[in-house]
């Protein structure tokens, strides 16, 4: 009989790591199946936003994960070096982190891996490829084969594991997506760029301490800082250039010399790789008890730096819903809201990234000249803000900005402890009120919130350092707000009477599986 787990996570990149850590933190028995024998150890992503940093805070020691990170503003210039648009970085966004962060991916992955191995409920099985699956009414059985770093070992070890649900986080070439027969919609964006990662052999020059996208019709290229000590350079492949040619050492050094006047005395090359930039979204993200996440569900060009961020959003959206279903606090149907909430959000970001990608990959000189003129005249707006959630687990019938993100400040508790809000209140729902809500809610609603793992924070009993949460309540014109575990605003209460109705609406949104509360 295969070992039974609550969740099997297939793939151990940022999306899978985050899912496994969040679910392990919630006490679930998790098995991770990853074909590679160890963590990748090299950066693929280089940018995260403050929302993603807040999720990493829940999944790891955030200070350890981001110990070599920095602000990352973006500048887009044309072939003449003229600035087309500048995207600044805010030192502290509403989530308590810079809104654009340059970071070293192996640090983040190592910190999450370290945290989840300490839970005692997560079984990490590296060096095992999933070769088949069978579903029934109670769970999924995964068939595994040993992986020798090149291919599945036909004569090697084999095993199987069984879980109630499976999270497929196995990348853009997802084997699970193929086993499930799920197709992808292709949005027609396909470009190839060579990636040259380096380490500085001298202090990082000021002109490389941010991201620059060179929209040169002769050859699009870019550079971005990876924290303070590393740098990434990328160059578009031109017609006739091959993957083998563009990853040769002499080609990398030629590109660094010709475009940035850098040589072996300035940097050490750590990786050369050709990436295919594409935009594809799976036609369905759920097949029975299996859920596609991250690149297995959607891929996008990197021009917004949102590929990995989107995958991590998938993990935090799905993790708390699986937690409630596995704990009997919500029906299986709650899991259908995962795709309903995430697909529109990621589709909008994908289209925005495609638009920027077309700007960066304009090769026609006349079209590029018209593009430059429009930018320099201020006629091209910045990409719009990310859309709020508009469907799913949200309070209906309110003018409050439900579906947007709630802030994180620093607080000091009555016992003297101080720190980031999430670190002190825990990972889960949070009901933040201006005053003690005990009387307004009553014992039954308070018991309901306790069963849901909801922290109840009355701001008149804590020191709201910096006033971020009080200011947020004032902007909402509310006495309370209820945040989901993925930091999304479920709803607000206009007054003490509405506070009870807010909690009742949460119960209803979770499909009534938690018993009704007497009013």
Short mmCIF file of C-alpha atoms in Angstrom, two decimals:
data_model
loop_
_atom_site.label_atom_id
_atom_site.label_comp_id
_atom_site.label_asym_id
_atom_site.label_seq_id
_atom_site.Cartn_x
_atom_site.Cartn_y
_atom_site.Cartn_z
CA UNK A 1 0.00 0.00 0.00
CA UNK A 2 1.41 3.41 -1.00
CA UNK A 3 1.95 5.87 1.87
CA UNK A 4 -1.02 8.22 2.27
CA UNK A 5 -0.40 11.96 2.40
CA UNK A 6 -2.75 14.90 2.48
CA UNK A 7 -1.05 16.57 -0.47
CA UNK A 8 1.59 15.58 -2.97
CA UNK A 9 3.55 18.44 -4.53
CA UNK A 10 5.25 17.61 -7.82
CA UNK A 11 8.11 19.99 -8.57
CA UNK A 12 10.42 21.80 -6.15
CA UNK A 13 10.93 25.21 -7.67
CA UNK A 14 9.56 28.41 -6.10
CA UNK A 15 5.91 27.44 -6.64
CA UNK A 16 6.27 23.93 -5.24
CA UNK A 17 8.51 25.00 -2.38
CA UNK A 18 6.02 27.65 -1.31
CA UNK A 19 3.05 25.30 -1.47
CA UNK A 20 4.85 22.58 0.50
CA UNK A 21 6.00 25.03 3.17
CA UNK A 22 2.63 26.71 3.68
CA UNK A 23 0.81 23.38 3.88
CA UNK A 24 3.47 21.93 6.17
CA UNK A 25 3.14 24.96 8.41
CA UNK A 26 -0.58 24.27 8.62
CA UNK A 27 0.19 20.77 9.88
CA UNK A 28 -0.56 18.71 6.78
CA UNK A 29 1.27 15.60 5.71
CA UNK A 30 2.98 16.61 2.46
CA UNK A 31 5.18 14.65 0.07
CA UNK A 32 7.30 16.44 -2.50
CA UNK A 33 8.32 14.56 -5.65
CA UNK A 34 11.16 16.22 -7.58
CA UNK A 35 13.20 14.58 -10.30
CA UNK A 36 16.40 16.54 -9.63
CA UNK A 37 18.49 15.28 -6.71
CA UNK A 38 19.00 18.72 -5.18
CA UNK A 39 17.99 22.35 -5.35
CA UNK A 40 18.85 24.01 -8.66
CA UNK A 41 21.39 26.32 -7.07
CA UNK A 42 21.36 28.99 -9.79
CA UNK A 43 19.08 31.99 -10.34
CA UNK A 44 16.30 31.76 -12.87
CA UNK A 45 14.09 34.49 -11.47
CA UNK A 46 15.74 37.70 -10.27
CA UNK A 47 12.77 39.88 -9.27
CA UNK A 48 9.90 39.64 -6.83
CA UNK A 49 7.39 42.20 -5.59
CA UNK A 50 6.30 43.04 -2.05
CA UNK A 51 3.29 40.70 -2.19
CA UNK A 52 5.59 37.79 -3.05
CA UNK A 53 8.01 38.79 -0.31
CA UNK A 54 5.14 38.68 2.18
CA UNK A 55 4.32 35.14 1.08
CA UNK A 56 7.97 34.13 1.44
CA UNK A 57 7.78 35.60 4.95
CA UNK A 58 5.06 33.01 5.68
CA UNK A 59 7.08 30.19 4.11
CA UNK A 60 10.62 30.91 5.34
CA UNK A 61 12.90 33.12 7.39
CA UNK A 62 12.44 36.18 5.20
CA UNK A 63 15.60 37.91 6.39
CA UNK A 64 17.62 34.83 5.51
CA UNK A 65 15.87 34.49 2.13
CA UNK A 66 16.52 38.11 1.16
CA UNK A 67 19.87 38.68 2.84
CA UNK A 68 21.49 39.56 -0.53
CA UNK A 69 18.70 41.63 -2.05
CA UNK A 70 18.23 45.22 -3.06
CA UNK A 71 15.79 47.69 -4.51
CA UNK A 72 15.29 47.25 -8.22
CA UNK A 73 14.01 50.12 -10.29
CA UNK A 74 13.60 49.67 -14.04
CA UNK A 75 14.61 51.95 -16.89
CA UNK A 76 13.59 51.38 -20.50
CA UNK A 77 15.78 53.09 -23.08
CA UNK A 78 15.85 53.10 -26.87
CA UNK A 79 18.74 52.26 -29.17
CA UNK A 80 20.20 55.76 -28.66
CA UNK A 81 20.15 55.40 -24.89
CA UNK A 82 17.27 57.85 -24.43
CA UNK A 83 15.00 57.04 -21.49
CA UNK A 84 11.56 55.94 -22.65
CA UNK A 85 10.11 55.16 -19.24
CA UNK A 86 11.36 54.84 -15.70
CA UNK A 87 9.64 52.53 -13.20
CA UNK A 88 10.79 53.53 -9.71
CA UNK A 89 11.04 51.23 -6.71
CA UNK A 90 9.35 52.20 -3.45
CA UNK A 91 11.58 51.38 -0.45
CA UNK A 92 8.60 50.10 1.54
CA UNK A 93 5.36 49.17 -0.13
CA UNK A 94 2.08 48.46 1.62
CA UNK A 95 3.17 44.89 2.37
CA UNK A 96 6.17 46.04 4.39
CA UNK A 97 8.77 45.42 1.68
CA UNK A 98 10.06 47.27 -1.40
CA UNK A 99 7.62 46.90 -4.27
CA UNK A 100 10.44 45.84 -6.61
CA UNK A 101 13.11 43.57 -5.14
CA UNK A 102 16.20 42.18 -6.82
CA UNK A 103 17.12 38.93 -5.11
CA UNK A 104 19.20 35.76 -5.46
CA UNK A 105 16.86 32.83 -6.06
CA UNK A 106 19.04 30.11 -4.45
CA UNK A 107 18.93 32.05 -1.15
CA UNK A 108 15.13 32.10 -1.25
CA UNK A 109 14.83 28.43 -2.15
CA UNK A 110 17.34 27.35 0.50
CA UNK A 111 15.50 29.35 3.18
CA UNK A 112 12.12 27.81 2.28
CA UNK A 113 13.64 24.32 2.08
CA UNK A 114 15.23 24.77 5.50
CA UNK A 115 11.97 25.96 7.06
CA UNK A 116 9.73 23.20 5.67
CA UNK A 117 12.13 20.41 6.63
CA UNK A 118 11.75 21.54 10.22
CA UNK A 119 8.00 20.99 10.34
CA UNK A 120 8.30 17.22 10.59
CA UNK A 121 5.30 16.69 8.30
CA UNK A 122 6.92 17.25 4.88
CA UNK A 123 8.63 14.34 3.12
CA UNK A 124 10.96 15.66 0.39
CA UNK A 125 11.75 12.99 -2.20
CA UNK A 126 14.34 14.35 -4.59
CA UNK A 127 15.64 12.26 -7.47
CA UNK A 128 12.20 10.82 -8.24
CA UNK A 129 10.26 11.49 -11.45
CA UNK A 130 6.50 10.99 -11.70
CA UNK A 131 5.74 8.63 -14.57
CA UNK A 132 2.03 7.98 -14.06
CA UNK A 133 -1.01 8.70 -11.96
CA UNK A 134 -4.33 7.12 -11.13
CA UNK A 135 -7.26 8.95 -9.55
CA UNK A 136 -10.28 7.66 -7.71
CA UNK A 137 -12.93 9.12 -5.44
CA UNK A 138 -10.61 9.29 -2.44
CA UNK A 139 -7.22 10.32 -3.78
CA UNK A 140 -4.44 10.10 -6.34
CA UNK A 141 -1.71 7.48 -6.67
CA UNK A 142 1.53 8.70 -8.26
CA UNK A 143 3.94 6.23 -9.85
CA UNK A 144 7.60 7.18 -9.41
CA UNK A 145 10.88 6.22 -11.04
CA UNK A 146 14.40 7.11 -10.03
CA UNK A 147 16.05 9.91 -12.00
CA UNK A 148 19.77 9.89 -12.81
CA UNK A 149 20.09 13.59 -13.78
CA UNK A 150 19.74 12.78 -17.47
CA UNK A 151 16.72 10.55 -17.80
CA UNK A 152 14.40 8.18 -16.01
CA UNK A 153 16.30 5.07 -14.95
CA UNK A 154 14.46 2.27 -16.72
CA UNK A 155 16.10 -0.34 -14.55
CA UNK A 156 16.33 1.88 -11.49
CA UNK A 157 14.20 2.05 -8.39
CA UNK A 158 10.48 2.59 -8.59
CA UNK A 159 7.89 3.48 -5.99
CA UNK A 160 4.49 5.05 -5.57
CA UNK A 161 2.85 7.52 -3.21
CA UNK A 162 -0.77 8.32 -2.57
CA UNK A 163 -2.32 11.64 -1.58
CA UNK A 164 -5.77 13.11 -1.26
CA UNK A 165 -4.81 15.99 -3.58
CA UNK A 166 -1.89 16.76 -5.91
CA UNK A 167 -0.32 20.10 -6.77
CA UNK A 168 1.47 20.03 -10.12
CA UNK A 169 4.27 22.60 -9.92
CA UNK A 170 6.57 20.87 -12.39
CA UNK A 171 7.26 23.71 -14.79
CA UNK A 172 6.34 24.76 -18.30
CA UNK A 173 7.05 21.28 -19.67
CA UNK A 174 4.88 19.75 -16.98
CA UNK A 175 4.81 15.98 -17.13
CA UNK A 176 1.65 15.91 -15.02
CA UNK A 177 -0.11 18.29 -17.39
CA UNK A 178 0.80 15.93 -20.22
CA UNK A 179 -0.39 12.87 -18.28
CA UNK A 180 -3.70 14.66 -17.66
CA UNK A 181 -4.07 15.56 -21.34
CA UNK A 182 -4.51 19.27 -20.64
CA UNK A 183 -3.85 21.56 -23.60
CA UNK A 184 -2.53 25.13 -23.51
CA UNK A 185 -3.68 28.25 -25.30
CA UNK A 186 -0.78 29.89 -27.14
CA UNK A 187 -0.95 33.69 -27.24
CA UNK A 188 1.54 33.87 -30.10
CA UNK A 189 4.52 35.41 -28.31
CA UNK A 190 7.70 33.41 -28.90
CA UNK A 191 11.16 34.92 -28.55
CA UNK A 192 14.58 33.51 -27.68
CA UNK A 193 17.11 35.36 -25.55
CA UNK A 194 20.51 34.25 -24.27
CA UNK A 195 21.03 34.65 -20.53
CA UNK A 196 24.52 35.39 -19.21
CA UNK A 197 24.75 35.39 -15.40
CA UNK A 198 27.81 36.86 -13.75
CA UNK A 199 29.39 37.69 -10.41
CA UNK A 200 31.18 41.00 -9.91
CA UNK A 201 34.92 40.82 -9.29
CA UNK A 202 34.85 44.45 -8.16
CA UNK A 203 32.22 46.64 -6.49
CA UNK A 204 29.07 46.81 -8.57
CA UNK A 205 29.16 50.02 -10.66
CA UNK A 206 26.29 52.42 -10.02
CA UNK A 207 24.98 52.13 -13.57
CA UNK A 208 24.35 48.41 -13.02
CA UNK A 209 22.53 48.74 -9.67
CA UNK A 210 19.11 48.59 -11.36
CA UNK A 211 17.39 47.00 -14.35
CA UNK A 212 17.78 48.47 -17.83
CA UNK A 213 15.84 47.27 -20.86
CA UNK A 214 17.49 48.35 -24.12
CA UNK A 215 14.78 48.55 -26.79
CA UNK A 216 17.26 48.60 -29.66
CA UNK A 217 15.87 47.43 -33.02
CA UNK A 218 19.35 46.15 -33.91
CA UNK A 219 19.25 43.75 -30.94
CA UNK A 220 17.11 44.03 -27.84
CA UNK A 221 19.07 43.41 -24.66
CA UNK A 222 18.86 44.05 -20.96
CA UNK A 223 20.73 43.90 -17.68
CA UNK A 224 19.48 43.58 -14.12
CA UNK A 225 21.20 43.49 -10.77
CA UNK A 226 20.89 40.32 -8.70
CA UNK A 227 21.25 41.79 -5.26
CA UNK A 228 24.53 43.66 -4.78
CA UNK A 229 27.12 41.17 -6.01
CA UNK A 230 25.69 39.55 -9.13
CA UNK A 231 24.45 40.73 -12.51
CA UNK A 232 22.33 39.25 -15.29
CA UNK A 233 22.72 40.17 -18.95
CA UNK A 234 20.30 39.05 -21.65
CA UNK A 235 20.47 39.45 -25.42
CA UNK A 236 17.83 38.68 -28.03
CA UNK A 237 18.75 36.07 -30.61
CA UNK A 238 18.70 37.40 -34.15
CA UNK A 239 17.56 35.41 -37.21
CA UNK A 240 20.10 32.73 -38.06
CA UNK A 241 21.74 32.66 -34.62
CA UNK A 242 21.71 29.22 -33.01
CA UNK A 243 21.43 28.13 -29.41
CA UNK A 244 24.86 26.47 -29.59
CA UNK A 245 26.52 29.58 -31.03
CA UNK A 246 24.97 31.96 -28.52
CA UNK A 247 25.89 29.90 -25.45
CA UNK A 248 29.55 29.52 -26.43
CA UNK A 249 31.96 31.21 -23.97
CA UNK A 250 33.52 33.38 -26.65
CA UNK A 251 30.07 34.67 -27.67
CA UNK A 252 29.20 35.62 -24.10
CA UNK A 253 32.44 37.56 -23.67
CA UNK A 254 31.97 39.27 -27.04
CA UNK A 255 28.46 40.42 -26.09
CA UNK A 256 29.60 41.69 -22.69
CA UNK A 257 32.48 43.58 -24.30
CA UNK A 258 30.51 45.03 -27.22
CA UNK A 259 27.44 46.14 -25.24
CA UNK A 260 28.82 46.89 -21.78
CA UNK A 261 32.62 47.15 -22.10
CA UNK A 262 33.07 44.35 -19.56
CA UNK A 263 35.68 41.61 -19.54
CA UNK A 264 37.21 38.87 -17.36
CA UNK A 265 38.72 41.44 -15.00
CA UNK A 266 35.23 42.79 -14.21
CA UNK A 267 32.97 39.75 -13.89
CA UNK A 268 33.02 35.98 -13.68
CA UNK A 269 30.46 34.18 -15.85
CA UNK A 270 28.45 31.65 -13.84
CA UNK A 271 25.87 30.51 -16.39
CA UNK A 272 25.04 30.76 -20.10
CA UNK A 273 21.63 29.61 -21.26
CA UNK A 274 19.11 30.35 -24.01
CA UNK A 275 15.59 30.94 -22.71
CA UNK A 276 12.44 30.68 -24.79
CA UNK A 277 10.02 33.47 -23.86
CA UNK A 278 6.43 32.35 -24.42
CA UNK A 279 2.89 33.14 -23.35
CA UNK A 280 0.67 30.10 -22.82
CA UNK A 281 -2.13 29.31 -20.39
CA UNK A 282 -3.56 25.85 -19.69
CA UNK A 283 -7.15 25.38 -20.78
CA UNK A 284 -8.04 24.03 -17.34
CA UNK A 285 -6.14 24.13 -14.06
CA UNK A 286 -8.00 21.37 -12.26
CA UNK A 287 -8.40 17.77 -13.31
CA UNK A 288 -10.17 15.88 -10.53
CA UNK A 289 -7.88 16.03 -7.53
CA UNK A 290 -4.89 17.47 -9.41
CA UNK A 291 -4.23 21.21 -9.67
CA UNK A 292 -1.86 22.90 -12.10
CA UNK A 293 0.15 25.79 -10.65
CA UNK A 294 2.96 28.10 -11.71
CA UNK A 295 4.51 27.50 -15.12
CA UNK A 296 2.58 24.25 -15.43
CA UNK A 297 -0.58 26.39 -15.60
CA UNK A 298 0.70 29.56 -17.25
CA UNK A 299 3.85 31.05 -18.75
CA UNK A 300 4.48 34.68 -19.67
CA UNK A 301 7.31 36.82 -21.03
CA UNK A 302 9.59 38.18 -18.29
CA UNK A 303 9.16 41.89 -18.98
CA UNK A 304 7.08 42.56 -15.87
CA UNK A 305 9.10 40.20 -13.66
CA UNK A 306 5.87 38.42 -12.70
CA UNK A 307 6.31 34.81 -13.81
CA UNK A 308 7.50 33.41 -10.49
CA UNK A 309 5.39 35.90 -8.53
CA UNK A 310 2.31 34.54 -10.28
CA UNK A 311 3.24 30.97 -9.44
CA UNK A 312 3.76 31.85 -5.79
CA UNK A 313 0.34 33.56 -5.79
CA UNK A 314 -1.10 30.28 -7.05
CA UNK A 315 0.45 28.45 -4.10
CA UNK A 316 -0.85 30.78 -1.42
CA UNK A 317 -4.31 30.92 -3.00
CA UNK A 318 -4.58 27.14 -3.17
CA UNK A 319 -2.89 26.27 0.14
CA UNK A 320 -5.44 27.84 2.48
CA UNK A 321 -8.35 26.42 0.52
CA UNK A 322 -6.87 22.91 0.64
CA UNK A 323 -6.33 23.42 4.36
CA UNK A 324 -10.02 24.17 4.96
CA UNK A 325 -11.20 21.30 2.77
CA UNK A 326 -8.82 18.79 4.32
CA UNK A 327 -9.88 19.95 7.78
CA UNK A 328 -13.59 19.54 7.01
CA UNK A 329 -14.24 23.29 7.25
CA UNK A 330 -15.29 23.66 3.59
CA UNK A 331 -16.49 21.40 0.79
CA UNK A 332 -14.36 20.22 -2.11
CA UNK A 333 -16.20 22.75 -4.30
CA UNK A 334 -14.25 25.55 -2.59
CA UNK A 335 -11.23 24.38 -4.59
CA UNK A 336 -12.97 25.38 -7.82
CA UNK A 337 -12.51 29.01 -6.77
CA UNK A 338 -8.74 28.59 -7.23
CA UNK A 339 -8.89 28.82 -11.00
CA UNK A 340 -11.88 31.17 -10.96
CA UNK A 341 -9.82 33.67 -8.95
CA UNK A 342 -6.38 33.17 -10.41
CA UNK A 343 -7.04 32.77 -14.14
CA UNK A 344 -8.37 36.33 -14.82
CA UNK A 345 -5.60 37.83 -12.71
CA UNK A 346 -2.76 35.99 -14.41
CA UNK A 347 -4.31 36.47 -17.87
CA UNK A 348 -4.34 40.25 -17.41
CA UNK A 349 -0.71 40.23 -16.30
CA UNK A 350 0.24 37.98 -19.22
CA UNK A 351 -1.28 40.39 -21.74
CA UNK A 352 0.53 43.32 -20.09
CA UNK A 353 3.82 41.40 -20.29
CA UNK A 354 3.19 40.59 -23.95
CA UNK A 355 2.63 44.29 -24.64
CA UNK A 356 5.94 45.21 -23.03
CA UNK A 357 7.62 42.34 -24.84
CA UNK A 358 6.54 43.75 -28.18
CA UNK A 359 8.10 47.07 -27.21
CA UNK A 360 11.39 45.36 -26.30
CA UNK A 361 11.43 43.19 -29.44
CA UNK A 362 10.67 45.82 -32.09
CA UNK A 363 13.15 45.25 -34.93
CA UNK A 364 11.66 47.49 -37.60
CA UNK A 365 13.54 50.81 -37.41
CA UNK A 366 10.58 52.90 -38.59
CA UNK A 367 8.23 51.27 -36.11
CA UNK A 368 10.85 51.74 -33.39
CA UNK A 369 11.18 55.44 -34.27
CA UNK A 370 7.42 55.93 -33.98
CA UNK A 371 7.44 54.03 -30.70
CA UNK A 372 10.22 56.23 -29.34
CA UNK A 373 8.41 59.40 -30.36
CA UNK A 374 5.25 58.27 -28.59
CA UNK A 375 7.14 57.43 -25.39
CA UNK A 376 9.20 60.63 -25.41
CA UNK A 377 6.03 62.67 -25.93
CA UNK A 378 4.47 61.05 -22.88
CA UNK A 379 1.71 59.43 -24.91
CA UNK A 380 2.31 55.88 -23.68
CA UNK A 381 0.88 55.16 -20.21
CA UNK A 382 2.56 52.90 -17.70
CA UNK A 383 1.13 49.38 -17.40
CA UNK A 384 -2.09 49.47 -15.36
CA UNK A 385 -2.13 48.23 -11.75
CA UNK A 386 -2.74 44.54 -11.30
CA UNK A 387 -6.45 43.81 -11.25
CA UNK A 388 -8.23 42.88 -8.02
CA UNK A 389 -9.92 39.53 -7.66
CA UNK A 390 -13.47 39.82 -8.93
CA UNK A 391 -14.87 36.36 -8.25
CA UNK A 392 -14.59 33.66 -5.63
CA UNK A 393 -14.36 33.97 -1.86
CA UNK A 394 -15.28 37.65 -1.50
CA UNK A 395 -18.01 39.45 0.42
CA UNK A 396 -20.82 40.35 -1.96
CA UNK A 397 -22.88 43.51 -2.10
CA UNK A 398 -20.41 46.06 -0.75
CA UNK A 399 -18.70 49.16 -2.06
CA UNK A 400 -15.48 48.26 -0.24
CA UNK A 401 -12.51 47.36 -2.46
CA UNK A 402 -12.87 43.61 -1.94
CA UNK A 403 -10.37 41.55 -3.87
CA UNK A 404 -7.53 44.03 -3.35
CA UNK A 405 -4.56 43.46 -1.09
CA UNK A 406 -4.47 44.37 2.59
CA UNK A 407 -1.39 46.00 4.14
CA UNK A 408 1.18 44.75 6.59
CA UNK A 409 2.78 47.09 9.09
CA UNK A 410 4.62 46.53 12.34
CA UNK A 411 2.83 46.19 15.66
CA UNK A 412 3.66 45.83 19.33
CA UNK A 413 1.56 43.48 21.44
CA UNK A 414 0.54 44.02 25.05
CA UNK A 415 3.23 41.58 26.20
CA UNK A 416 5.92 43.80 24.64
CA UNK A 417 6.67 41.71 21.57
CA UNK A 418 6.98 43.74 18.38
CA UNK A 419 7.53 42.91 14.74
CA UNK A 420 5.81 42.41 11.43
CA UNK A 421 2.05 41.95 11.69
CA UNK A 422 2.01 38.45 10.14
CA UNK A 423 4.84 37.19 12.31
CA UNK A 424 2.91 38.08 15.45
CA UNK A 425 -0.60 37.10 14.35
CA UNK A 426 0.22 33.93 12.38
CA UNK A 427 -0.57 32.60 8.93
CA UNK A 428 -4.30 32.56 8.24
CA UNK A 429 -7.35 34.79 8.17
CA UNK A 430 -7.10 38.07 10.08
CA UNK A 431 -9.97 40.16 11.41
CA UNK A 432 -8.63 43.61 12.25
CA UNK A 433 -10.96 45.86 14.26
CA UNK A 434 -10.77 49.33 15.71
CA UNK A 435 -12.08 48.13 19.07
CA UNK A 436 -12.62 44.89 20.96
CA UNK A 437 -15.16 42.91 18.86
CA UNK A 438 -16.11 40.38 21.55
CA UNK A 439 -19.54 41.81 22.31
CA UNK A 440 -20.44 42.51 18.70
CA UNK A 441 -19.52 39.01 17.56
CA UNK A 442 -20.61 36.86 20.46
CA UNK A 443 -19.17 33.51 21.50
CA UNK A 444 -20.42 31.45 18.56
CA UNK A 445 -18.92 33.67 15.88
CA UNK A 446 -15.69 33.92 17.84
CA UNK A 447 -15.59 30.12 18.02
CA UNK A 448 -16.16 29.98 14.26
CA UNK A 449 -13.21 32.28 13.64
CA UNK A 450 -11.08 30.17 15.94
CA UNK A 451 -11.93 27.02 13.98
CA UNK A 452 -10.98 28.81 10.78
CA UNK A 453 -7.64 29.83 12.26
CA UNK A 454 -8.51 33.52 12.13
CA UNK A 455 -6.50 35.97 14.21
CA UNK A 456 -8.65 38.68 15.81
CA UNK A 457 -6.67 41.88 16.29
CA UNK A 458 -8.24 44.85 18.08
CA UNK A 459 -6.11 47.90 17.36
CA UNK A 460 -7.05 49.48 20.71
CA UNK A 461 -5.12 46.65 22.42
CA UNK A 462 -1.93 46.79 20.32
CA UNK A 463 0.50 49.51 19.33
CA UNK A 464 0.08 49.99 15.57
CA UNK A 465 3.63 51.17 14.93
CA UNK A 466 3.52 53.64 12.08
CA UNK A 467 -0.28 53.59 12.04
CA UNK A 468 -0.56 51.59 8.83
CA UNK A 469 -3.53 49.48 9.87
CA UNK A 470 -5.48 52.35 11.41
CA UNK A 471 -4.90 54.44 8.31
CA UNK A 472 -6.14 51.56 6.19
CA UNK A 473 -9.34 51.30 8.24
CA UNK A 474 -9.85 55.03 7.83
CA UNK A 475 -9.44 54.78 4.06
CA UNK A 476 -11.99 51.98 4.04
CA UNK A 477 -14.33 54.05 6.24
CA UNK A 478 -14.85 50.89 8.29
CA UNK A 479 -14.60 49.63 11.85
CA UNK A 480 -13.12 46.31 10.76
CA UNK A 481 -11.71 44.41 7.81
CA UNK A 482 -11.34 40.72 7.21
CA UNK A 483 -8.28 39.54 5.27
CA UNK A 484 -7.83 36.11 3.74
CA UNK A 485 -4.62 34.11 4.28
CA UNK A 486 -3.41 35.28 0.85
CA UNK A 487 -3.72 38.90 2.06
CA UNK A 488 -6.80 39.56 -0.09
CA UNK A 489 -9.53 41.74 1.39
CA UNK A 490 -12.60 39.55 1.91
CA UNK A 491 -14.75 42.40 3.16
CA UNK A 492 -15.26 45.21 5.66
CA UNK A 493 -17.72 46.10 8.41
CA UNK A 494 -19.20 49.58 8.42
CA UNK A 495 -20.25 49.42 12.10
CA UNK A 496 -20.51 46.99 15.01
CA UNK A 497 -23.82 45.55 13.77
CA UNK A 498 -22.27 44.88 10.36
CA UNK A 499 -19.32 43.13 12.02
CA UNK A 500 -21.42 40.07 12.82
CA UNK A 501 -22.81 40.04 9.28
CA UNK A 502 -19.25 40.15 7.91
CA UNK A 503 -18.36 36.95 9.73
CA UNK A 504 -21.64 35.35 8.65
CA UNK A 505 -20.85 36.23 5.05
CA UNK A 506 -17.47 34.52 5.36
CA UNK A 507 -19.22 31.39 6.57
CA UNK A 508 -21.59 31.56 3.61
CA UNK A 509 -18.75 32.16 1.15
CA UNK A 510 -17.13 28.97 2.39
CA UNK A 511 -20.30 27.19 1.24
CA UNK A 512 -21.95 26.75 4.61
CA UNK A 513 -19.87 23.79 5.77
CA UNK A 514 -19.23 25.46 9.10
CA UNK A 515 -22.41 25.34 11.11
CA UNK A 516 -24.64 28.38 11.07
CA UNK A 517 -24.10 30.99 13.74
CA UNK A 518 -27.01 32.21 15.80
CA UNK A 519 -27.58 35.94 15.54
#
